[in-house]
Amino acid sequence: MPASPEFVEKLFSQLAPVYEKVSVAISGGMILHWYDLLFKTLDRIYRIKSRDGKRIEHLDIATGTGLIPLWIWKHWRNKVSVTGIDLTEGMLKIARHRMPDWKFIVGDALNLPFDDNSFDVATVTFGLRNMEDPAKAISEAYRVLRSGGYFLVLEVVPYPNPLLQRLFEMHVGTVSAIAGGILSGNITPYVYFAGSVDSFFTREGFEKACRNAGFRKVGILPMAFGGSILAICQK
Ligand SMILES: C[S@@+](CC[C@H](N)C(=O)[O-])C[C@H]1O[C@@H](n2cnc3c(N)ncnc32)[C@H](O)[C@@H]1O
């Protein structure tokens, strides 16, 4: 169920002040573990990429409140520069406040305002699922990466096991929609999120979309019994 950019922007503008707390609460804290895996992977990639002494250029797509840049700021700011892009100004305001030296710009992941071959690393965490054309966003990430550059994605995907998928739908459709609604004061986004997972790529479909975009190496790490993935792709 892809939503229009206007709908997504309105949704996240309303959620911005509580977004992080609510995500942790409705995932039962699991989201922190998934971010941690991404950070460990980024750490390894930065160690390799920083060997030539050049500053690493990182693009965080659908950066939101800047959670990924914030980790980079704390651990790698001497060697890495981050640009964050997102549709929603309300989310970016929080990111800019946290990291005033870095660029956080309003823009669309389906039409990135950057030249080809501009970045060494690109990430998108829990953003692709909300986009009208996720395959186009993957192609755009490929285009702006330099040869050898890495593209990392964290996302929720439909469970391969139909029973687990049904349980998950019941959880997000009821418990997490109600909890999200109470914590944020607005149930609409969480009803929308509940419907946005089963229309997204399966794990296999996601891998195919990355290969079709041109990535020569694609590794997918399933997490939470296959209900979420960490994808590591190389151009
Ligand atoms: C669930 S939040 C994730 C934010 C952040 N990546 C994180 O992990 O906390 C999804 C973000 O994707 C952004 N977004 C959705 N569609 C987008 C698009 N086409 N281009 C840029 N950003 C988009 C939304 O504005 C929102 O900030």
Coordinates of N, CA and C and ligand atoms in Angstrom, one line a residue:
M1 N 0.8 -1.2 0.0 CA 0.0 0.0 0.0 C 0.9 1.3 0.0
P2 N 1.5 1.6 -1.2 CA 2.4 2.8 -1.2 C 1.5 4.1 -1.0
A3 N 2.1 5.0 -0.2 CA 1.4 6.2 0.0 C 2.0 7.4 -0.7
S4 N 1.2 8.4 -1.0 CA 1.8 9.6 -1.7 C 2.8 10.3 -0.8
P5 N 3.7 11.0 -1.4 CA 4.7 11.8 -0.6 C 4.0 12.8 0.3
E6 N 2.9 13.4 -0.2 CA 2.2 14.4 0.7 C 1.7 13.7 2.0
F7 N 1.1 12.5 1.8 CA 0.6 11.7 2.9 C 1.7 11.4 3.9
V8 N 2.8 10.9 3.3 CA 4.0 10.5 4.2 C 4.5 11.7 4.9
E9 N 4.6 12.8 4.2 CA 5.2 14.0 4.9 C 4.3 14.5 6.0
K10 N 3.0 14.5 5.8 CA 2.0 14.9 6.8 C 2.1 14.0 8.0
L11 N 2.2 12.7 7.7 CA 2.2 11.7 8.8 C 3.4 11.9 9.7
F12 N 4.6 12.0 9.1 CA 5.8 12.1 9.9 C 6.0 13.5 10.5
S13 N 5.4 14.5 9.9 CA 5.4 15.8 10.6 C 4.7 15.7 11.9
Q14 N 3.6 15.0 11.9 CA 2.8 14.9 13.2 C 3.6 14.1 14.2
L15 N 4.3 13.0 13.7 CA 4.9 12.1 14.6 C 6.3 12.5 15.1
A16 N 6.9 13.5 14.4 CA 8.3 13.8 14.7 C 8.7 13.9 16.2
P17 N 8.0 14.6 17.0 CA 8.5 14.8 18.4 C 8.5 13.5 19.2
V18 N 7.7 12.5 18.8 CA 7.6 11.3 19.6 C 8.1 10.0 18.8
Y19 N 8.5 10.3 17.6 CA 8.8 9.1 16.7 C 9.7 8.1 17.3
E20 N 10.9 8.5 17.8 CA 11.9 7.6 18.3 C 11.3 6.7 19.5
K21 N 10.7 7.4 20.4 CA 10.2 6.7 21.6 C 9.2 5.7 21.3
V22 N 8.3 6.1 20.4 CA 7.2 5.2 20.0 C 7.7 3.9 19.2
S23 N 8.7 4.2 18.3 CA 9.3 3.0 17.6 C 9.9 2.0 18.5
V24 N 10.6 2.5 19.5 CA 11.3 1.6 20.5 C 10.2 0.8 21.2
A25 N 9.1 1.6 21.7 CA 8.1 0.9 22.5 C 7.3 -0.1 21.7
I26 N 6.9 0.2 20.4 CA 6.0 -0.8 19.7 C 6.8 -1.9 19.2
S27 N 8.1 -1.8 19.1 CA 8.9 -3.0 18.6 C 9.4 -3.8 19.8
G28 N 9.0 -3.4 21.0 CA 9.5 -4.1 22.2 C 11.0 -4.0 22.4
G29 N 11.6 -2.9 21.9 CA 13.0 -2.7 22.0 C 13.8 -3.4 21.0
M30 N 13.2 -4.2 20.1 CA 14.0 -5.0 19.1 C 14.7 -4.0 18.1
I31 N 14.0 -2.9 17.8 CA 14.6 -2.0 16.8 C 16.0 -1.6 17.2
L32 N 16.3 -1.5 18.5 CA 17.6 -1.0 19.0 C 18.7 -2.1 18.7
H33 N 18.3 -3.4 18.7 CA 19.1 -4.5 18.4 C 19.4 -4.4 16.9
W34 N 18.4 -4.1 16.1 CA 18.6 -4.1 14.6 C 19.5 -2.9 14.2
Y35 N 19.3 -1.7 14.9 CA 20.2 -0.6 14.6 C 21.7 -1.0 15.0
D36 N 21.8 -1.7 16.1 CA 23.1 -2.1 16.6 C 23.9 -3.0 15.6
L37 N 23.1 -3.9 14.9 CA 23.8 -4.7 13.9 C 24.2 -3.8 12.7
L38 N 23.4 -2.9 12.4 CA 23.8 -1.9 11.3 C 25.0 -1.2 11.7
F39 N 25.1 -0.7 12.9 CA 26.3 0.1 13.4 C 27.5 -0.7 13.3
K40 N 27.4 -2.0 13.8 CA 28.6 -2.9 13.7 C 29.1 -3.1 12.3
T41 N 28.1 -3.2 11.4 CA 28.5 -3.4 10.0 C 29.1 -2.1 9.4
L42 N 28.5 -1.0 9.8 CA 29.1 0.3 9.3 C 30.5 0.5 9.9
D43 N 30.7 0.1 11.1 CA 32.0 0.2 11.7 C 33.1 -0.6 10.9
R44 N 32.7 -1.8 10.5 CA 33.7 -2.6 9.7 C 33.9 -1.9 8.3
I45 N 32.9 -1.4 7.7 CA 33.0 -0.8 6.4 C 33.9 0.5 6.5
Y46 N 33.7 1.3 7.5 CA 34.5 2.5 7.7 C 35.9 2.1 7.9
R47 N 36.2 1.1 8.6 CA 37.6 0.7 8.9 C 38.3 0.4 7.6
I48 N 37.6 -0.3 6.7 CA 38.2 -0.6 5.4 C 38.3 0.7 4.5
K49 N 37.2 1.4 4.5 CA 37.2 2.6 3.6 C 38.2 3.7 4.0
S50 N 38.5 3.7 5.3 CA 39.3 4.9 5.8 C 40.8 4.6 5.7
R51 N 41.1 3.4 5.1 CA 42.5 3.0 5.0 C 43.3 4.0 4.1
D52 N 42.6 4.5 3.1 CA 43.4 5.4 2.2 C 43.5 6.8 2.7
G53 N 43.0 7.1 3.9 CA 43.1 8.4 4.5 C 42.2 9.5 4.0
K54 N 41.4 9.1 3.0 CA 40.4 10.1 2.5 C 39.2 10.2 3.4
R55 N 38.5 11.4 3.4 CA 37.3 11.5 4.2 C 36.2 10.7 3.5
I56 N 35.4 10.0 4.3 CA 34.3 9.1 3.8 C 33.1 10.0 3.7
E57 N 32.4 9.9 2.5 CA 31.2 10.6 2.3 C 30.0 9.7 2.4
H58 N 29.1 9.9 3.4 CA 28.0 9.0 3.7 C 26.7 9.7 3.4
L59 N 25.8 9.1 2.7 CA 24.4 9.7 2.5 C 23.4 8.8 3.3
D60 N 22.7 9.4 4.2 CA 21.6 8.7 4.9 C 20.3 9.2 4.3
I61 N 19.6 8.2 3.6 CA 18.4 8.5 2.8 C 17.2 8.2 3.8
A62 N 16.2 9.1 3.7 CA 15.0 9.0 4.6 C 15.6 9.1 6.1
T63 N 16.4 10.1 6.3 CA 17.2 10.1 7.6 C 16.3 10.4 8.8
G64 N 15.1 11.0 8.6 CA 14.2 11.2 9.8 C 14.9 12.2 10.8
T65 N 14.9 11.8 12.0 CA 15.4 12.6 13.1 C 16.9 12.4 13.2
G66 N 17.5 11.7 12.3 CA 19.0 11.6 12.3 C 19.6 10.6 13.2
L67 N 18.9 9.5 13.4 CA 19.4 8.4 14.4 C 20.7 7.8 13.8
I68 N 20.8 7.6 12.5 CA 22.0 6.9 12.0 C 23.1 7.9 12.0
P69 N 22.9 9.2 11.5 CA 24.0 10.2 11.6 C 24.4 10.4 13.0
L70 N 23.5 10.3 14.0 CA 23.9 10.6 15.3 C 25.0 9.6 15.8
W71 N 24.8 8.3 15.5 CA 25.8 7.3 15.8 C 27.1 7.6 15.2
I72 N 27.1 8.0 13.9 CA 28.3 8.3 13.1 C 29.0 9.5 13.7
W73 N 28.2 10.5 14.1 CA 28.7 11.7 14.8 C 29.5 11.4 16.0
K74 N 28.9 10.4 16.8 CA 29.5 10.1 18.1 C 30.8 9.3 17.9
H75 N 30.8 8.4 16.9 CA 32.0 7.5 16.7 C 33.0 7.7 15.6
W76 N 32.5 8.4 14.5 CA 33.4 8.5 13.3 C 33.5 9.9 12.7
R77 N 33.1 10.9 13.5 CA 33.0 12.3 12.8 C 34.3 12.8 12.4
N78 N 35.4 12.2 12.9 CA 36.8 12.7 12.4 C 37.1 12.2 11.0
K79 N 36.4 11.1 10.6 CA 36.7 10.5 9.3 C 35.6 10.5 8.3
V80 N 34.4 10.8 8.8 CA 33.2 10.6 8.0 C 32.4 11.9 8.0
S81 N 31.9 12.3 6.8 CA 30.9 13.4 6.7 C 29.6 12.8 6.2
V82 N 28.5 13.3 6.8 CA 27.2 12.8 6.5 C 26.3 13.8 5.9
T83 N 25.6 13.4 4.9 CA 24.5 14.2 4.3 C 23.2 13.4 4.6
G84 N 22.2 14.1 5.2 CA 20.9 13.4 5.4 C 19.9 14.0 4.5
I85 N 19.0 13.2 3.9 CA 17.9 13.7 3.1 C 16.6 13.0 3.5
D86 N 15.5 13.8 3.5 CA 14.2 13.3 3.9 C 13.1 14.3 3.4
L87 N 11.9 13.7 3.2 CA 10.8 14.5 2.7 C 10.3 15.4 3.8
T88 N 10.5 15.1 5.1 CA 9.8 15.8 6.2 C 10.6 16.7 6.9
E89 N 10.3 18.0 6.7 CA 11.1 19.1 7.4 C 11.0 18.9 9.0
G90 N 9.9 18.5 9.5 CA 9.7 18.4 10.9 C 10.7 17.4 11.5
M91 N 11.0 16.3 10.8 CA 11.9 15.3 11.3 C 13.3 15.8 11.2
L92 N 13.6 16.5 10.1 CA 15.0 17.1 9.8 C 15.4 18.1 10.8
K93 N 14.4 18.9 11.3 CA 14.7 19.9 12.3 C 15.4 19.3 13.5
I94 N 14.9 18.1 13.9 CA 15.5 17.5 15.1 C 16.9 17.0 14.8
A95 N 17.1 16.5 13.6 CA 18.5 16.1 13.1 C 19.4 17.3 13.1
R96 N 19.0 18.4 12.6 CA 19.9 19.6 12.4 C 20.3 20.1 13.8
H97 N 19.3 20.0 14.7 CA 19.5 20.5 16.1 C 20.6 19.7 16.7
R98 N 20.6 18.4 16.4 CA 21.6 17.5 17.1 C 23.0 17.6 16.4
M99 N 23.0 17.8 15.1 CA 24.3 17.8 14.4 C 24.4 19.0 13.5
P100 N 24.6 20.2 14.1 CA 24.5 21.4 13.3 C 25.5 21.5 12.2
D101 N 26.6 20.8 12.3 CA 27.7 20.9 11.2 C 27.3 20.1 10.0
W102 N 26.4 19.2 10.0 CA 26.1 18.4 8.8 C 24.9 18.9 8.1
K103 N 24.9 18.4 6.8 CA 23.8 18.9 5.9 C 22.6 18.0 6.0
F104 N 21.4 18.6 6.3 CA 20.2 17.8 6.3 C 19.2 18.5 5.4
I105 N 18.9 17.9 4.3 CA 18.1 18.6 3.3 C 16.8 17.9 3.0
V106 N 15.8 18.7 2.6 CA 14.5 18.2 2.2 C 14.6 17.7 0.8
G107 N 14.2 16.5 0.5 CA 14.3 16.0 -0.8 C 13.7 14.6 -0.9
D108 N 13.6 14.1 -2.1 CA 12.9 12.9 -2.4 C 13.9 11.8 -2.8
A109 N 13.8 10.7 -2.1 CA 14.7 9.5 -2.4 C 14.5 9.0 -3.8
L110 N 13.4 9.3 -4.4 CA 13.2 8.8 -5.8 C 13.8 9.7 -6.8
N111 N 14.3 10.8 -6.4 CA 15.0 11.7 -7.3 C 16.1 12.5 -6.6
L112 N 17.1 11.8 -6.2 CA 18.1 12.3 -5.3 C 18.9 13.5 -6.0
P113 N 19.0 14.6 -5.3 CA 19.6 15.8 -5.9 C 21.1 15.8 -5.8
F114 N 21.7 14.7 -6.2 CA 23.2 14.5 -6.2 C 23.7 14.0 -7.5
D115 N 24.9 14.3 -7.8 CA 25.5 13.8 -9.0 C 25.8 12.3 -8.9
D116 N 26.0 11.6 -10.0 CA 26.3 10.2 -10.0 C 27.7 10.1 -9.3
N117 N 27.9 8.9 -8.6 CA 29.2 8.6 -8.0 C 29.7 9.6 -7.0
S118 N 28.8 10.1 -6.1 CA 29.2 11.1 -5.1 C 29.5 10.6 -3.7
F119 N 29.0 9.4 -3.4 CA 29.1 8.9 -2.0 C 29.8 7.6 -1.9
D120 N 30.4 7.3 -0.7 CA 31.1 6.1 -0.5 C 30.2 5.1 0.2
V121 N 29.2 5.6 1.0 CA 28.3 4.7 1.7 C 26.9 5.4 1.7
A122 N 25.9 4.6 1.5 CA 24.5 5.1 1.6 C 23.7 4.1 2.5
T123 N 22.8 4.7 3.3 CA 22.0 3.9 4.2 C 20.5 4.3 4.0
V124 N 19.6 3.4 4.3 CA 18.2 3.8 4.5 C 17.6 2.8 5.5
T125 N 17.1 3.4 6.6 CA 16.6 2.5 7.7 C 15.1 2.8 7.9
F126 N 14.3 1.8 7.7 CA 12.8 1.9 7.9 C 12.2 3.0 7.1
G127 N 12.7 3.3 5.9 CA 12.2 4.4 5.0 C 11.7 3.8 3.7
L128 N 12.3 2.8 3.2 CA 11.9 2.3 1.8 C 10.4 1.9 1.8
R129 N 10.0 1.3 2.8 CA 8.6 0.7 2.8 C 7.5 1.8 2.7
N130 N 7.9 3.1 3.1 CA 6.9 4.2 2.9 C 7.0 4.9 1.6
M131 N 7.9 4.4 0.7 CA 8.0 5.1 -0.6 C 7.1 4.6 -1.7
E132 N 6.8 5.5 -2.6 CA 5.9 5.1 -3.7 C 6.5 4.0 -4.6
D133 N 7.8 4.1 -4.8 CA 8.5 3.2 -5.7 C 9.8 2.8 -5.1
P134 N 9.8 1.8 -4.2 CA 11.1 1.5 -3.5 C 12.2 1.0 -4.5
A135 N 11.8 0.4 -5.6 CA 12.8 -0.1 -6.6 C 13.6 1.1 -7.2
K136 N 12.8 2.2 -7.4 CA 13.4 3.4 -8.0 C 14.4 4.0 -6.9
A137 N 14.0 4.0 -5.6 CA 14.9 4.5 -4.6 C 16.2 3.7 -4.5
I138 N 16.1 2.4 -4.7 CA 17.3 1.5 -4.7 C 18.2 1.9 -5.9
S139 N 17.6 2.1 -7.0 CA 18.4 2.5 -8.2 C 19.0 3.9 -8.0
E140 N 18.3 4.8 -7.4 CA 18.9 6.1 -7.1 C 20.1 6.0 -6.1
A141 N 20.0 5.1 -5.1 CA 21.1 4.9 -4.2 C 22.3 4.4 -5.0
Y142 N 22.0 3.5 -5.9 CA 23.1 2.9 -6.7 C 23.8 4.0 -7.5
R143 N 23.0 4.8 -8.1 CA 23.5 5.9 -9.0 C 24.5 6.8 -8.3
V144 N 24.1 7.2 -7.1 CA 24.9 8.2 -6.4 C 26.1 7.6 -5.7
L145 N 26.2 6.3 -5.6 CA 27.4 5.7 -5.0 C 28.5 5.6 -5.9
R146 N 29.7 5.7 -5.4 CA 30.9 5.4 -6.2 C 31.1 3.9 -6.4
S147 N 31.9 3.6 -7.3 CA 32.2 2.1 -7.6 C 32.9 1.6 -6.3
G148 N 32.4 0.4 -5.8 CA 32.9 -0.2 -4.6 C 32.2 0.3 -3.3
G149 N 31.2 1.3 -3.5 CA 30.5 1.9 -2.4 C 29.5 0.9 -1.9
Y150 N 29.1 1.1 -0.6 CA 28.2 0.2 0.1 C 26.8 0.8 0.3
F151 N 25.8 0.0 0.2 CA 24.4 0.4 0.4 C 23.8 -0.5 1.5
L152 N 23.5 0.0 2.6 CA 22.9 -0.8 3.7 C 21.5 -0.4 4.0
V153 N 20.7 -1.4 4.1 CA 19.2 -1.2 4.4 C 18.7 -2.0 5.6
L154 N 18.0 -1.3 6.5 CA 17.3 -2.0 7.5 C 15.8 -1.9 7.1
E155 N 15.1 -3.0 7.1 CA 13.6 -2.8 6.8 C 12.8 -4.0 7.3
V156 N 11.6 -3.8 7.5 CA 10.6 -4.8 7.9 C 10.1 -5.4 6.6
V157 N 10.1 -6.8 6.6 CA 9.6 -7.4 5.4 C 8.5 -8.5 5.8
P158 N 7.7 -8.9 4.8 CA 6.7 -10.0 5.2 C 7.4 -11.2 5.7
Y159 N 6.9 -11.9 6.8 CA 7.5 -13.1 7.3 C 7.3 -14.2 6.2
P160 N 8.4 -15.0 6.0 CA 8.3 -16.2 5.1 C 7.2 -17.2 5.6
N161 N 7.1 -17.3 6.9 CA 6.1 -18.2 7.5 C 4.7 -17.5 7.6
P162 N 3.7 -18.1 7.0 CA 2.4 -17.4 7.0 C 1.8 -17.3 8.4
L163 N 2.1 -18.3 9.2 CA 1.5 -18.2 10.6 C 2.1 -17.0 11.4
L164 N 3.5 -16.9 11.2 CA 4.2 -15.8 11.9 C 3.7 -14.4 11.3
Q165 N 3.4 -14.4 10.0 CA 3.0 -13.2 9.3 C 1.6 -12.8 9.9
R166 N 0.7 -13.8 10.1 CA -0.6 -13.5 10.6 C -0.5 -12.9 12.0
L167 N 0.4 -13.6 12.8 CA 0.6 -13.1 14.2 C 1.1 -11.7 14.2
F168 N 2.0 -11.4 13.3 CA 2.6 -10.1 13.2 C 1.5 -9.1 12.8
E169 N 0.7 -9.4 11.8 CA -0.4 -8.5 11.4 C -1.3 -8.2 12.5
M170 N -1.6 -9.3 13.3 CA -2.5 -9.0 14.5 C -1.8 -8.1 15.5
H171 N -0.5 -8.3 15.7 CA 0.2 -7.5 16.6 C 0.2 -6.0 16.2
V172 N 0.7 -5.8 14.9 CA 0.8 -4.4 14.5 C -0.6 -3.8 14.3
G173 N -1.6 -4.6 13.9 CA -2.9 -4.1 13.6 C -3.7 -3.8 14.9
T174 N -3.3 -4.4 16.0 CA -4.1 -4.1 17.2 C -3.2 -3.5 18.3
V175 N -2.3 -4.4 18.9 CA -1.5 -3.9 20.1 C -0.7 -2.7 19.7
S176 N 0.1 -2.8 18.6 CA 1.0 -1.7 18.3 C 0.3 -0.5 17.8
A177 N -0.8 -0.7 17.1 CA -1.6 0.5 16.6 C -2.2 1.2 17.8
I178 N -2.7 0.5 18.8 CA -3.3 1.1 20.0 C -2.2 1.8 20.8
A179 N -1.1 1.0 21.0 CA 0.0 1.6 21.8 C 0.6 2.8 21.2
G180 N 0.8 2.7 19.8 CA 1.4 3.9 19.1 C 0.4 5.0 19.1
G181 N -0.9 4.7 19.0 CA -1.9 5.8 19.1 C -1.9 6.5 20.4
I182 N -1.8 5.7 21.5 CA -1.9 6.3 22.8 C -0.6 7.1 23.1
L183 N 0.6 6.5 22.7 CA 1.8 7.2 23.0 C 2.0 8.5 22.1
S184 N 1.5 8.5 20.9 CA 1.7 9.6 20.0 C 0.5 10.5 20.0
G185 N -0.7 10.1 20.5 CA -1.9 10.9 20.5 C -2.6 10.8 19.1
N186 N -2.1 9.9 18.2 CA -2.8 9.8 16.9 C -2.6 8.3 16.4
I187 N -3.7 7.7 16.2 CA -3.7 6.3 15.8 C -3.5 6.1 14.3
T188 N -3.8 7.1 13.5 CA -3.8 6.9 12.0 C -2.5 6.4 11.5
P189 N -1.3 7.0 11.9 CA -0.1 6.5 11.3 C 0.1 5.0 11.6
Y190 N -0.3 4.6 12.8 CA 0.0 3.2 13.1 C -0.9 2.2 12.4
V191 N -2.1 2.7 12.1 CA -3.0 1.8 11.2 C -2.4 1.7 9.8
Y192 N -1.8 2.9 9.4 CA -1.2 2.9 8.0 C 0.1 1.9 8.1
F193 N 0.9 2.0 9.1 CA 2.1 1.2 9.2 C 1.7 -0.3 9.1
A194 N 0.6 -0.6 9.8 CA 0.2 -2.0 9.9 C 0.0 -2.6 8.5
G195 N -0.5 -1.7 7.6 CA -0.9 -2.2 6.2 C 0.3 -2.1 5.3
S196 N 1.4 -1.4 5.7 CA 2.5 -1.1 4.8 C 3.5 -2.3 4.6
V197 N 3.4 -3.3 5.5 CA 4.4 -4.3 5.5 C 4.1 -5.4 4.5
D198 N 2.9 -5.9 4.4 CA 2.7 -7.1 3.5 C 2.7 -6.7 2.1
S199 N 2.6 -5.4 1.7 CA 2.7 -5.0 0.3 C 4.2 -4.7 -0.1
F200 N 5.1 -4.8 0.9 CA 6.5 -4.5 0.6 C 7.2 -5.8 0.0
F201 N 8.4 -5.6 -0.5 CA 9.1 -6.8 -1.1 C 9.2 -7.9 0.0
T202 N 9.2 -9.1 -0.5 CA 9.7 -10.2 0.3 C 11.2 -10.1 0.4
R203 N 11.8 -10.9 1.2 CA 13.3 -10.9 1.3 C 13.9 -11.2 -0.1
E204 N 13.3 -12.2 -0.8 CA 13.9 -12.6 -2.1 C 13.6 -11.5 -3.1
G205 N 12.4 -10.9 -3.0 CA 12.1 -9.8 -3.9 C 13.0 -8.6 -3.7
F206 N 13.4 -8.4 -2.5 CA 14.3 -7.2 -2.1 C 15.6 -7.5 -2.7
E207 N 16.1 -8.7 -2.6 CA 17.4 -9.1 -3.1 C 17.5 -8.9 -4.6
K208 N 16.4 -9.3 -5.3 CA 16.3 -9.2 -6.7 C 16.3 -7.7 -7.1
A209 N 15.6 -6.9 -6.4 CA 15.5 -5.4 -6.7 C 16.9 -4.8 -6.6
C210 N 17.7 -5.2 -5.6 CA 19.0 -4.7 -5.5 C 19.9 -5.1 -6.6
R211 N 19.8 -6.4 -7.0 CA 20.6 -6.9 -8.2 C 20.2 -6.2 -9.5
N212 N 18.9 -6.0 -9.6 CA 18.4 -5.3 -10.9 C 18.9 -3.9 -10.9
A213 N 19.0 -3.3 -9.7 CA 19.5 -1.9 -9.7 C 21.0 -1.8 -10.2
G214 N 21.7 -3.0 -10.1 CA 23.1 -3.0 -10.6 C 24.1 -3.5 -9.5
F215 N 23.7 -3.6 -8.3 CA 24.6 -4.0 -7.2 C 25.2 -5.4 -7.5
R216 N 26.6 -5.4 -7.5 CA 27.2 -6.7 -7.9 C 27.3 -7.7 -6.7
K217 N 27.3 -7.2 -5.5 CA 27.2 -8.1 -4.3 C 26.0 -7.7 -3.5
V218 N 25.2 -8.7 -3.1 CA 24.1 -8.4 -2.3 C 24.0 -9.5 -1.2
G219 N 24.0 -9.1 0.0 CA 23.9 -10.0 1.1 C 22.7 -9.6 2.0
I220 N 21.9 -10.6 2.3 CA 20.7 -10.2 3.2 C 20.8 -11.0 4.5
L221 N 20.8 -10.3 5.6 CA 20.8 -11.0 6.9 C 19.3 -10.9 7.4
P222 N 18.7 -12.1 7.5 CA 17.3 -12.1 8.1 C 17.4 -11.9 9.6
M223 N 16.5 -11.2 10.2 CA 16.4 -11.0 11.7 C 15.0 -11.2 12.1
A224 N 14.8 -11.4 13.4 CA 13.5 -11.6 14.0 C 12.7 -12.7 13.2
F225 N 13.2 -13.9 13.1 CA 12.6 -15.0 12.4 C 12.2 -14.6 10.9
G226 N 12.9 -13.7 10.3 CA 12.7 -13.4 8.9 C 11.7 -12.2 8.7
G227 N 11.3 -11.5 9.8 CA 10.4 -10.4 9.7 C 11.1 -9.1 9.5
S228 N 12.4 -9.1 9.5 CA 13.1 -7.9 9.2 C 14.5 -8.3 8.6
I229 N 15.1 -7.3 7.9 CA 16.3 -7.7 7.2 C 17.4 -6.5 7.4
L230 N 18.6 -7.0 7.3 CA 19.7 -6.0 7.1 C 20.3 -6.4 5.8
A231 N 20.2 -5.5 4.8 CA 20.8 -5.8 3.5 C 22.1 -5.1 3.3
I232 N 23.1 -5.8 2.8 CA 24.5 -5.2 2.6 C 24.8 -5.4 1.1
C233 N 24.8 -4.3 0.4 CA 25.0 -4.3 -1.1 C 26.3 -3.5 -1.4
Q234 N 27.0 -4.0 -2.4 CA 28.1 -3.3 -2.9 C 28.1 -3.0 -4.4
K235 N 28.4 -1.8 -4.8 CA 28.3 -1.4 -6.2 C 29.5 -1.9 -6.9
Ligands
LIG1 C1 10.1 5.4 9.7 S1 11.0 6.9 9.4 C2 12.7 6.3 9.6 C3 13.6 7.5 9.9 C4 15.1 7.0 10.1 N1 15.7 6.4 9.0 C5 15.2 6.1 11.3 O1 15.6 5.0 11.2 O2 14.8 6.6 12.4 C6 10.8 7.0 7.7 C7 11.2 8.3 7.1 O3 11.2 8.2 5.7 C8 10.9 9.5 5.1 N2 10.5 9.3 3.7 C9 9.5 8.6 3.3 N3 9.4 8.6 1.9 C10 10.5 9.3 1.5 C11 11.0 9.7 0.3 N4 10.4 9.4 -0.9 N5 12.1 10.5 0.2 C12 12.7 10.9 1.4 N6 12.3 10.5 2.6 C13 11.2 9.8 2.7 C14 9.8 10.0 6.1 O4 9.7 11.4 5.9 C15 10.4 9.6 7.4 O5 11.2 10.6 8.0

